[in-house]
Amino acid sequence: MRQERNNIFAGVDWLMVLLYAILVGFGWLNIYAASSSEENNEIFDFSTKYGKQLIWIVLCIPLAIGVLFFNSKFYERYAPLFYVLSLLSLILLFPLGKEINGAKSWFNFGVMSLQPSEFVKAFTALAIAKLLSDRQYNFKLIKNQIKSFIIVFFPAFLIFLQPDAGSALIYVSFFFVLHREGLTLNYILLGAVIIALFILTIYFGFKIVLLSAFALLSILAIYLIYKGGKRFFRFNWYKIFGLYFVLGGFIFGTGYIYENVLPSHQKDRFDILLGKKIDNKGIGYNSYQSELTISSGGLYGKGFLNGNLTQGDFVPEQHTDYIFSTVGEEWGFIGSSLVIIFFMLLMFRIIYQAETHTNKFGRIYGYGLASILFFHVIVNIGMVIGILPTVGIPLPFFSYGGSSLWGFTILLFIFIRLDAHKNYDF
C-alpha cells in the first residue's frame, strides 16, 4: 500500500496506455489530413482544427495524471456525488447552455466550449458500479432492477431533451453491463423485438405490421389454448388480451410518431437507410460522400494527405463524426482494419483485466467502459459506411473535439487506476 501511495504509476497497465496513445495519435493524423490545406498546413497553427486538437491531446497528459493521482477508493466512495453533479450539469444546460446545430448541449467559456454529456458517461458508469457492487443489493429483485434502469436512463432522458438523440442512445450500451451482473436475457430479447417492430413499422406502415402481428399472435394463442385447454385460458386470458393491447399500442404509436411527430430530417434519414428514398444531394449527401470516400481508398489507400476527396472537402464535418472516412480513403482497407483491430484489442484488454478484479466495483466499471467504447465504435463506423443512420456519435479518441477526447480519457484512466489498485485496496 505504501508503494501505491508513493508512485501513482505503480501497477498501471501500460498496454492499455499504449493502445490509447496509438489511437489518439493516429486519430490526430487523420484530423490533420481532413482539416489541413495547401495554404494552411503548419502543424503548430493553433487556430486550425488540428492545432486545437493537438492542444487538447497535450492537455490529456496532466488530465490522465490527475485521474491516476487519486486512490481507487476515492472513485468508489464519491461515485454518487459525481453522478449527482453530472446530472446537475445537464440540467443547467437548459437555462445556461449554448445552442449549436439546434441542440443546447454546450457550456460556452469564451475561449472554449465543453459538452457535459461526454463526461456524464464516466460518472454514470461509476454510479451503476457503486449500486451493483453493494453487498446488500439484490439485483434479482424487480425493484432493484428498476433502480438501475433509473440511474442509467435518467441522464439519457435529459440528454434526449437537449435534443441530442445520438448521445442519449449510447446509454443502451449499459444493458451489456446489467446482463453481465445478472439481468436476464429476456430484456435484451425484448429490446431486439421492439427494434424489429420499429423498423418494420417504418418500412411497411403500421397497418400491415399491426395486422401481421395480430395474426401471428392469434395463431400462437390458439396453439397455447389448444395445448393447455380451458384451464390455461382461464388463468392467462388477461395476459393474452394485455399482449394484444400493448403490441397494438406500440405499433400504432410508432407509426403515428413517425408520420406526425418525428422531424422531417430524421424521418428522411430512416427512409434513406431503409431504401425507401434516394437522396444523394440533400439529407443523404453526407452518408453518400462518406461511402464514396471510403470505397475510393481500395485495399492499400491513396497515402497520407493524398486522398483527393478528403483534401477536396467532399465530406462535410469529416474531421468529427465522419473521420473514419479519411482513414478509409488514405489508409485503405488494411488501415481501416488495423484501426478496428486496435479498438478490439483495447476492449478485450479492458474486459480481461476487469475479470481479474476481486472487487465487483472495478469489474462492473470495466464492463461499463468496454460497453460504451463498443457501442460508440459500432454505431460510428456503421454510420460512416452507410449501414446505420446518421446520429452524431463520435469515434472514440479519433473524432475532433476536446470534450469527447477528455471524456474518454477520464473514462479510460479511471479504470486504469482501479485496475492498478485491484490488489491493494480491496
GROMACS .gro file of C-alpha atoms in nm, residues 2-424:
model
  423
    2ARG     CA    1   0.289   0.236   0.073
    3GLN     CA    2   0.430   0.176  -0.274
    4GLU     CA    3   0.096   0.267  -0.429
    5ARG     CA    4   0.087   0.599  -0.248
    6ASN     CA    5   0.445   0.691  -0.332
    7ASN     CA    6   0.421   0.608  -0.702
    8ILE     CA    7   0.096   0.678  -0.886
    9PHE     CA    8   0.221   0.478  -1.185
   10ALA     CA    9   0.274   0.155  -0.989
   11GLY     CA   10   0.052  -0.122  -1.123
   12VAL     CA   11  -0.057   0.077  -1.430
   13ASP     CA   12  -0.143  -0.143  -1.728
   14TRP     CA   13   0.091   0.008  -1.987
   15LEU     CA   14  -0.060  -0.197  -2.268
   16MET     CA   15  -0.387  -0.007  -2.228
   17VAL     CA   16  -0.196   0.321  -2.215
   18LEU     CA   17  -0.005   0.226  -2.532
   19LEU     CA   18  -0.324   0.135  -2.720
   20TYR     CA   19  -0.478   0.463  -2.605
   21ALA     CA   20  -0.174   0.660  -2.729
   22ILE     CA   21  -0.176   0.481  -3.067
   23LEU     CA   22  -0.546   0.555  -3.122
   24VAL     CA   23  -0.514   0.919  -3.014
   25GLY     CA   24  -0.201   0.974  -3.225
   26PHE     CA   25  -0.342   0.810  -3.537
   27GLY     CA   26  -0.667   0.997  -3.482
   28TRP     CA   27  -0.480   1.328  -3.483
   29LEU     CA   28  -0.305   1.239  -3.812
   30ASN     CA   29  -0.643   1.186  -3.974
   31ILE     CA   30  -0.782   1.510  -3.828
   32TYR     CA   31  -0.478   1.685  -3.976
   33ALA     CA   32  -0.547   1.523  -4.313
   34ALA     CA   33  -0.917   1.615  -4.302
   35SER     CA   34  -0.874   1.979  -4.193
   36SER     CA   35  -0.544   2.098  -4.341
   37SER     CA   36  -0.490   2.253  -4.684
   38GLU     CA   37  -0.200   2.351  -4.909
   39GLU     CA   38  -0.232   2.710  -4.790
   40ASN     CA   39  -0.272   2.624  -4.423
   41ASN     CA   40  -0.073   2.318  -4.313
   42GLU     CA   41   0.154   2.441  -4.032
   43ILE     CA   42   0.143   2.176  -3.760
   44PHE     CA   43   0.160   2.430  -3.476
   45ASP     CA   44  -0.105   2.664  -3.614
   46PHE     CA   45  -0.338   2.655  -3.316
   47SER     CA   46  -0.613   2.845  -3.495
   48THR     CA   47  -0.686   2.534  -3.706
   49LYS     CA   48  -0.890   2.229  -3.614
   50TYR     CA   49  -0.584   2.006  -3.599
   51GLY     CA   50  -0.396   2.268  -3.397
   52LYS     CA   51  -0.672   2.289  -3.138
   53GLN     CA   52  -0.693   1.910  -3.122
   54LEU     CA   53  -0.319   1.899  -3.057
   55ILE     CA   54  -0.367   2.130  -2.758
   56TRP     CA   55  -0.641   1.904  -2.620
   57ILE     CA   56  -0.420   1.599  -2.670
   58VAL     CA   57  -0.131   1.759  -2.481
   59LEU     CA   58  -0.369   1.859  -2.200
   60CYS     CA   59  -0.476   1.494  -2.175
   61ILE     CA   60  -0.137   1.419  -2.014
   62PRO     CA   61  -0.198   1.622  -1.693
   63LEU     CA   62  -0.563   1.514  -1.704
   64ALA     CA   63  -0.466   1.144  -1.705
   65ILE     CA   64  -0.207   1.201  -1.433
   66GLY     CA   65  -0.470   1.383  -1.228
   67VAL     CA   66  -0.706   1.086  -1.259
   68LEU     CA   67  -0.428   0.846  -1.156
   69PHE     CA   68  -0.337   1.066  -0.859
   70PHE     CA   69  -0.648   0.969  -0.663
   71ASN     CA   70  -0.675   0.637  -0.486
   72SER     CA   71  -0.929   0.397  -0.637
   73LYS     CA   72  -1.133   0.407  -0.314
   74PHE     CA   73  -1.188   0.776  -0.389
   75TYR     CA   74  -1.385   0.691  -0.704
   76GLU     CA   75  -1.593   0.429  -0.527
   77ARG     CA   76  -1.668   0.649  -0.225
   78TYR     CA   77  -1.765   0.960  -0.423
   79ALA     CA   78  -1.934   0.791  -0.720
   80PRO     CA   79  -2.284   0.907  -0.609
   81LEU     CA   80  -2.162   1.267  -0.570
   82PHE     CA   81  -2.001   1.266  -0.916
   83TYR     CA   82  -2.323   1.129  -1.061
   84VAL     CA   83  -2.543   1.394  -0.898
   85LEU     CA   84  -2.309   1.675  -1.007
   86SER     CA   85  -2.310   1.540  -1.363
   87LEU     CA   86  -2.690   1.541  -1.366
   88LEU     CA   87  -2.684   1.899  -1.237
   89SER     CA   88  -2.457   1.997  -1.526
   90LEU     CA   89  -2.709   1.853  -1.773
   91ILE     CA   90  -2.998   2.037  -1.606
   92LEU     CA   91  -2.808   2.369  -1.608
   93LEU     CA   92  -2.769   2.341  -1.985
   94PHE     CA   93  -3.134   2.431  -2.035
   95PRO     CA   94  -3.107   2.785  -1.890
   96LEU     CA   95  -2.732   2.841  -1.944
   97GLY     CA   96  -2.627   2.624  -2.237
   98LYS     CA   97  -2.511   2.739  -2.578
   99GLU     CA   98  -2.719   2.618  -2.872
  100ILE     CA   99  -2.517   2.460  -3.155
  101ASN     CA  100  -2.685   2.290  -3.451
  102GLY     CA  101  -3.023   2.310  -3.280
  103ALA     CA  102  -2.915   2.144  -2.952
  104LYS     CA  103  -2.836   2.303  -2.615
  105SER     CA  104  -2.554   2.066  -2.535
  106TRP     CA  105  -2.264   2.303  -2.462
  107PHE     CA  106  -2.134   2.537  -2.196
  108ASN     CA  107  -1.952   2.832  -2.350
  109PHE     CA  108  -1.647   2.951  -2.155
  110GLY     CA  109  -1.530   3.209  -2.409
  111VAL     CA  110  -1.209   3.054  -2.536
  112MET     CA  111  -1.361   2.706  -2.537
  113SER     CA  112  -1.686   2.512  -2.507
  114LEU     CA  113  -1.750   2.190  -2.317
  115GLN     CA  114  -2.016   1.926  -2.375
  116PRO     CA  115  -2.120   1.777  -2.037
  117SER     CA  116  -2.277   1.467  -2.192
  118GLU     CA  117  -1.929   1.345  -2.288
  119PHE     CA  118  -1.829   1.337  -1.921
  120VAL     CA  119  -2.158   1.209  -1.778
  121LYS     CA  120  -2.094   0.865  -1.929
  122ALA     CA  121  -1.799   0.807  -1.696
  123PHE     CA  122  -1.991   0.920  -1.388
  124THR     CA  123  -2.292   0.707  -1.482
  125ALA     CA  124  -2.059   0.407  -1.513
  126LEU     CA  125  -1.923   0.487  -1.165
  127ALA     CA  126  -2.274   0.521  -1.022
  128ILE     CA  127  -2.403   0.193  -1.164
  129ALA     CA  128  -2.085   0.018  -1.046
  130LYS     CA  129  -2.137   0.160  -0.697
  131LEU     CA  130  -2.500   0.046  -0.688
  132LEU     CA  131  -2.447  -0.306  -0.820
  133SER     CA  132  -2.137  -0.372  -0.608
  134ASP     CA  133  -2.325  -0.312  -0.282
  135ARG     CA  134  -2.331  -0.645  -0.098
  136GLN     CA  135  -2.683  -0.581   0.028
  137TYR     CA  136  -2.812  -0.505  -0.322
  138ASN     CA  137  -3.006  -0.798  -0.468
  139PHE     CA  138  -3.017  -0.739  -0.842
  140LYS     CA  139  -3.266  -1.023  -0.894
  141LEU     CA  140  -3.542  -0.814  -0.735
  142ILE     CA  141  -3.754  -0.621  -0.983
  143LYS     CA  142  -3.750  -0.305  -0.769
  144ASN     CA  143  -3.369  -0.308  -0.767
  145GLN     CA  144  -3.358  -0.360  -1.143
  146ILE     CA  145  -3.582  -0.055  -1.179
  147LYS     CA  146  -3.336   0.147  -0.964
  148SER     CA  147  -3.052   0.056  -1.200
  149PHE     CA  148  -3.265   0.149  -1.503
  150ILE     CA  149  -3.337   0.489  -1.349
  151ILE     CA  150  -2.966   0.557  -1.285
  152VAL     CA  151  -2.879   0.464  -1.643
  153PHE     CA  152  -3.164   0.628  -1.831
  154PHE     CA  153  -3.226   0.947  -1.635
  155PRO     CA  154  -2.917   1.118  -1.781
  156ALA     CA  155  -3.012   0.974  -2.120
  157PHE     CA  156  -3.355   1.137  -2.085
  158LEU     CA  157  -3.200   1.476  -2.002
  159ILE     CA  158  -2.964   1.448  -2.299
  160PHE     CA  159  -3.251   1.350  -2.528
  161LEU     CA  160  -3.437   1.669  -2.427
  162GLN     CA  161  -3.145   1.892  -2.542
  163PRO     CA  162  -3.215   1.737  -2.804
  164ASP     CA  163  -2.920   1.506  -2.869
  165ALA     CA  164  -3.062   1.165  -2.958
  166GLY     CA  165  -2.723   1.025  -3.062
  167SER     CA  166  -2.557   1.085  -2.725
  168ALA     CA  167  -2.868   0.956  -2.545
  169LEU     CA  168  -2.860   0.636  -2.750
  170ILE     CA  169  -2.521   0.545  -2.601
  171TYR     CA  170  -2.682   0.457  -2.268
  172VAL     CA  171  -2.837   0.148  -2.425
  173SER     CA  172  -2.485   0.002  -2.400
  174PHE     CA  173  -2.530  -0.034  -2.023
  175PHE     CA  174  -2.761  -0.329  -2.088
  176PHE     CA  175  -2.445  -0.534  -2.154
  177VAL     CA  176  -2.322  -0.439  -1.807
  178LEU     CA  177  -2.652  -0.523  -1.642
  179HIS     CA  178  -2.666  -0.856  -1.825
  180ARG     CA  179  -2.316  -0.942  -1.702
  181GLU     CA  180  -2.435  -0.877  -1.346
  182GLY     CA  181  -2.742  -1.099  -1.371
  183LEU     CA  182  -3.008  -0.922  -1.578
  184THR     CA  183  -3.193  -1.191  -1.771
  185LEU     CA  184  -3.153  -1.215  -2.146
  186ASN     CA  185  -3.527  -1.154  -2.177
  187TYR     CA  186  -3.474  -0.777  -2.154
  188ILE     CA  187  -3.227  -0.782  -2.443
  189LEU     CA  188  -3.457  -1.007  -2.647
  190LEU     CA  189  -3.744  -0.769  -2.572
  191GLY     CA  190  -3.529  -0.480  -2.693
  192ALA     CA  191  -3.449  -0.670  -3.014
  193VAL     CA  192  -3.821  -0.735  -3.075
  194ILE     CA  193  -3.900  -0.365  -3.015
  195ILE     CA  194  -3.630  -0.256  -3.260
  196ALA     CA  195  -3.754  -0.508  -3.520
  197LEU     CA  196  -4.115  -0.388  -3.484
  198PHE     CA  197  -3.997  -0.027  -3.506
  199ILE     CA  198  -3.808  -0.089  -3.832
  200LEU     CA  199  -4.088  -0.298  -3.985
  201THR     CA  200  -4.347  -0.033  -3.895
  202ILE     CA  201  -4.139   0.239  -4.060
  203TYR     CA  202  -4.079   0.033  -4.372
  204PHE     CA  203  -4.420  -0.127  -4.432
  205GLY     CA  204  -4.652   0.110  -4.245
  206PHE     CA  205  -4.835   0.044  -3.918
  207LYS     CA  206  -5.147  -0.114  -4.077
  208ILE     CA  207  -4.963  -0.402  -4.245
  209VAL     CA  208  -4.740  -0.465  -3.944
  210LEU     CA  209  -5.031  -0.444  -3.700
  211LEU     CA  210  -5.243  -0.696  -3.895
  212SER     CA  211  -4.946  -0.931  -3.937
  213ALA     CA  212  -4.852  -0.912  -3.569
  214PHE     CA  213  -5.211  -0.975  -3.459
  215ALA     CA  214  -5.237  -1.270  -3.697
  216LEU     CA  215  -4.917  -1.429  -3.562
  217LEU     CA  216  -5.021  -1.361  -3.202
  218SER     CA  217  -5.364  -1.516  -3.268
  219ILE     CA  218  -5.206  -1.831  -3.413
  220LEU     CA  219  -4.976  -1.857  -3.108
  221ALA     CA  220  -5.266  -1.800  -2.867
  222ILE     CA  221  -5.483  -2.063  -3.036
  223TYR     CA  222  -5.195  -2.313  -3.020
  224LEU     CA  223  -5.134  -2.247  -2.649
  225ILE     CA  224  -5.505  -2.272  -2.566
  226TYR     CA  225  -5.525  -2.596  -2.766
  227LYS     CA  226  -5.231  -2.742  -2.574
  228GLY     CA  227  -5.330  -2.608  -2.233
  229GLY     CA  228  -5.706  -2.640  -2.256
  230LYS     CA  229  -5.967  -2.427  -2.080
  231ARG     CA  230  -5.761  -2.413  -1.763
  232PHE     CA  231  -5.481  -2.233  -1.946
  233PHE     CA  232  -5.722  -1.976  -2.090
  234ARG     CA  233  -5.895  -1.925  -1.753
  235PHE     CA  234  -5.569  -1.827  -1.579
  236ASN     CA  235  -5.400  -1.645  -1.867
  237TRP     CA  236  -5.673  -1.469  -2.066
  238TYR     CA  237  -5.581  -1.128  -1.924
  239LYS     CA  238  -5.217  -1.179  -2.031
  240ILE     CA  239  -5.325  -1.263  -2.384
  241PHE     CA  240  -5.553  -0.959  -2.418
  242GLY     CA  241  -5.294  -0.742  -2.247
  243LEU     CA  242  -5.035  -0.850  -2.503
  244TYR     CA  243  -5.276  -0.757  -2.783
  245PHE     CA  244  -5.323  -0.414  -2.626
  246VAL     CA  245  -4.952  -0.345  -2.568
  247LEU     CA  246  -4.849  -0.473  -2.911
  248GLY     CA  247  -5.120  -0.275  -3.088
  249GLY     CA  248  -5.043   0.039  -2.890
  250PHE     CA  249  -4.671   0.021  -2.964
  251ILE     CA  250  -4.712  -0.037  -3.338
  252PHE     CA  251  -4.980   0.230  -3.376
  253GLY     CA  252  -4.783   0.474  -3.160
  254THR     CA  253  -4.465   0.415  -3.360
  255GLY     CA  254  -4.647   0.474  -3.688
  256TYR     CA  255  -4.818   0.789  -3.558
  257ILE     CA  256  -4.499   0.939  -3.413
  258TYR     CA  257  -4.301   0.858  -3.727
  259GLU     CA  258  -4.559   1.018  -3.958
  260ASN     CA  259  -4.670   1.314  -3.747
  261VAL     CA  260  -4.414   1.392  -3.473
  262LEU     CA  261  -4.065   1.297  -3.590
  263PRO     CA  262  -3.877   1.591  -3.752
  264SER     CA  263  -3.862   1.561  -4.130
  265HIS     CA  264  -3.482   1.543  -4.146
  266GLN     CA  265  -3.471   1.246  -3.906
  267LYS     CA  266  -3.755   1.080  -4.096
  268ASP     CA  267  -3.564   1.126  -4.421
  269ARG     CA  268  -3.256   0.961  -4.270
  270PHE     CA  269  -3.455   0.648  -4.185
  271ASP     CA  270  -3.617   0.645  -4.529
  272ILE     CA  271  -3.275   0.667  -4.697
  273LEU     CA  272  -3.126   0.399  -4.472
  274LEU     CA  273  -3.413   0.158  -4.540
  275GLY     CA  274  -3.404   0.226  -4.913
  276LYS     CA  275  -3.744   0.396  -4.927
  277LYS     CA  276  -3.587   0.714  -5.061
  278ILE     CA  277  -3.268   0.801  -5.250
  279ASP     CA  278  -3.128   1.150  -5.189
  280ASN     CA  279  -2.758   1.182  -5.259
  281LYS     CA  280  -2.770   1.561  -5.280
  282GLY     CA  281  -2.982   1.650  -4.979
  283ILE     CA  282  -3.019   1.477  -4.643
  284GLY     CA  283  -2.825   1.173  -4.767
  285TYR     CA  284  -2.531   1.371  -4.903
  286ASN     CA  285  -2.302   1.315  -4.604
  287SER     CA  286  -2.354   0.940  -4.599
  288TYR     CA  287  -2.322   0.908  -4.977
  289GLN     CA  288  -1.998   1.107  -4.989
  290SER     CA  289  -1.863   0.915  -4.691
  291GLU     CA  290  -1.929   0.578  -4.855
  292LEU     CA  291  -1.777   0.706  -5.180
  293THR     CA  292  -1.468   0.833  -4.997
  294ILE     CA  293  -1.409   0.506  -4.811
  295SER     CA  294  -1.458   0.288  -5.118
  296SER     CA  295  -1.216   0.500  -5.321
  297GLY     CA  296  -0.932   0.401  -5.087
  298GLY     CA  297  -0.924   0.043  -5.207
  299LEU     CA  298  -0.703  -0.211  -5.034
  300TYR     CA  299  -0.396  -0.003  -4.955
  301GLY     CA  300  -0.533   0.354  -4.961
  302LYS     CA  301  -0.409   0.657  -5.151
  303GLY     CA  302  -0.150   0.755  -4.892
  304PHE     CA  303  -0.132   1.015  -4.619
  305LEU     CA  304  -0.252   1.356  -4.745
  306ASN     CA  305  -0.314   1.207  -5.092
  307GLY     CA  306  -0.687   1.149  -5.056
  308ASN     CA  307  -0.838   1.376  -5.320
  309LEU     CA  308  -1.190   1.352  -5.178
  310THR     CA  309  -1.068   1.425  -4.826
  311GLN     CA  310  -0.845   1.710  -4.943
  312GLY     CA  311  -1.130   1.844  -5.154
  313ASP     CA  312  -1.367   1.865  -4.854
  314PHE     CA  313  -1.630   1.648  -5.022
  315VAL     CA  314  -1.744   1.502  -4.689
  316PRO     CA  315  -1.899   1.766  -4.458
  317GLU     CA  316  -1.780   1.752  -4.095
  318GLN     CA  317  -1.524   1.490  -4.193
  319HIS     CA  318  -1.295   1.579  -3.903
  320THR     CA  319  -1.567   1.496  -3.648
  321ASP     CA  320  -1.822   1.217  -3.685
  322TYR     CA  321  -1.703   1.113  -4.033
  323ILE     CA  322  -1.331   1.090  -3.953
  324PHE     CA  323  -1.329   0.718  -4.034
  325SER     CA  324  -1.391   0.803  -4.400
  326THR     CA  325  -1.049   0.973  -4.401
  327VAL     CA  326  -0.895   0.651  -4.271
  328GLY     CA  327  -1.069   0.453  -4.544
  329GLU     CA  328  -0.953   0.677  -4.827
  330GLU     CA  329  -0.594   0.746  -4.727
  331TRP     CA  330  -0.509   0.420  -4.547
  332GLY     CA  331  -0.739   0.181  -4.733
  333PHE     CA  332  -0.900  -0.141  -4.617
  334ILE     CA  333  -0.582  -0.252  -4.441
  335GLY     CA  334  -0.551   0.072  -4.243
  336SER     CA  335  -0.922   0.070  -4.156
  337SER     CA  336  -0.895  -0.290  -4.040
  338LEU     CA  337  -0.595  -0.205  -3.823
  339VAL     CA  338  -0.790   0.075  -3.653
  340ILE     CA  339  -1.074  -0.166  -3.576
  341ILE     CA  340  -0.823  -0.424  -3.451
  342PHE     CA  341  -0.666  -0.169  -3.215
  343PHE     CA  342  -1.011  -0.083  -3.078
  344MET     CA  343  -1.087  -0.453  -3.033
  345LEU     CA  344  -0.755  -0.511  -2.856
  346LEU     CA  345  -0.828  -0.225  -2.617
  347MET     CA  346  -1.178  -0.354  -2.542
  348PHE     CA  347  -1.060  -0.713  -2.496
  349ARG     CA  348  -0.783  -0.594  -2.267
  350ILE     CA  349  -1.032  -0.398  -2.056
  351ILE     CA  350  -1.266  -0.697  -2.024
  352TYR     CA  351  -0.978  -0.933  -1.948
  353GLN     CA  352  -0.847  -0.704  -1.674
  354ALA     CA  353  -1.199  -0.644  -1.540
  355GLU     CA  354  -1.247  -1.018  -1.491
  356THR     CA  355  -0.934  -1.031  -1.275
  357HIS     CA  356  -1.081  -0.787  -1.023
  358THR     CA  357  -1.181  -0.945  -0.694
  359ASN     CA  358  -1.396  -0.642  -0.615
  360LYS     CA  359  -1.722  -0.605  -0.808
  361PHE     CA  360  -1.691  -0.227  -0.833
  362GLY     CA  361  -1.386  -0.238  -1.059
  363ARG     CA  362  -1.524  -0.522  -1.267
  364ILE     CA  363  -1.859  -0.355  -1.327
  365TYR     CA  364  -1.696  -0.025  -1.415
  366GLY     CA  365  -1.464  -0.205  -1.658
  367TYR     CA  366  -1.759  -0.362  -1.835
  368GLY     CA  367  -1.926  -0.022  -1.849
  369LEU     CA  368  -1.618   0.126  -2.015
  370ALA     CA  369  -1.588  -0.160  -2.266
  371SER     CA  370  -1.961  -0.143  -2.349
  372ILE     CA  371  -1.953   0.232  -2.411
  373LEU     CA  372  -1.646   0.200  -2.635
  374PHE     CA  373  -1.801  -0.091  -2.825
  375PHE     CA  374  -2.128   0.094  -2.885
  376HIS     CA  375  -1.950   0.411  -2.998
  377VAL     CA  376  -1.724   0.224  -3.242
  378ILE     CA  377  -2.003   0.009  -3.390
  379VAL     CA  378  -2.251   0.294  -3.433
  380ASN     CA  379  -1.998   0.547  -3.566
  381ILE     CA  380  -1.838   0.314  -3.820
  382GLY     CA  381  -2.178   0.174  -3.915
  383MET     CA  382  -2.298   0.529  -3.974
  384VAL     CA  383  -1.993   0.621  -4.183
  385ILE     CA  384  -2.019   0.315  -4.409
  386GLY     CA  385  -2.394   0.364  -4.452
  387ILE     CA  386  -2.546   0.069  -4.268
  388LEU     CA  387  -2.676   0.281  -3.979
  389PRO     CA  388  -2.849   0.623  -3.981
  390THR     CA  389  -2.654   0.940  -3.906
  391VAL     CA  390  -2.695   1.002  -3.533
  392GLY     CA  391  -2.394   1.220  -3.446
  393ILE     CA  392  -2.185   0.982  -3.234
  394PRO     CA  393  -1.807   1.047  -3.234
  395LEU     CA  394  -1.542   0.781  -3.287
  396PRO     CA  395  -1.354   0.750  -2.953
  397PHE     CA  396  -1.006   0.909  -2.947
  398PHE     CA  397  -1.035   0.989  -3.320
  399SER     CA  398  -1.308   1.247  -3.376
  400TYR     CA  399  -1.225   1.615  -3.341
  401GLY     CA  400  -1.335   1.773  -3.013
  402GLY     CA  401  -1.191   1.836  -2.670
  403SER     CA  402  -1.499   1.723  -2.478
  404SER     CA  403  -1.508   1.385  -2.649
  405LEU     CA  404  -1.134   1.327  -2.610
  406TRP     CA  405  -1.124   1.438  -2.246
  407GLY     CA  406  -1.440   1.244  -2.164
  408PHE     CA  407  -1.299   0.919  -2.300
  409THR     CA  408  -0.961   0.987  -2.138
  410ILE     CA  409  -1.125   1.023  -1.796
  411LEU     CA  410  -1.342   0.718  -1.863
  412LEU     CA  411  -1.041   0.501  -1.951
  413PHE     CA  412  -0.794   0.625  -1.692
  414ILE     CA  413  -1.039   0.581  -1.405
  415PHE     CA  414  -1.041   0.214  -1.495
  416ILE     CA  415  -0.663   0.210  -1.528
  417ARG     CA  416  -0.645   0.347  -1.173
  418LEU     CA  417  -0.899   0.092  -1.044
  419ASP     CA  418  -0.707  -0.183  -1.219
  420ALA     CA  419  -0.371  -0.068  -1.079
  421HIS     CA  420  -0.505  -0.081  -0.724
  422LYS     CA  421  -0.709  -0.401  -0.751
  423ASN     CA  422  -0.455  -0.595  -0.543
  424TYR     CA  423  -0.412  -0.326  -0.279
   0.00000   0.00000   0.00000
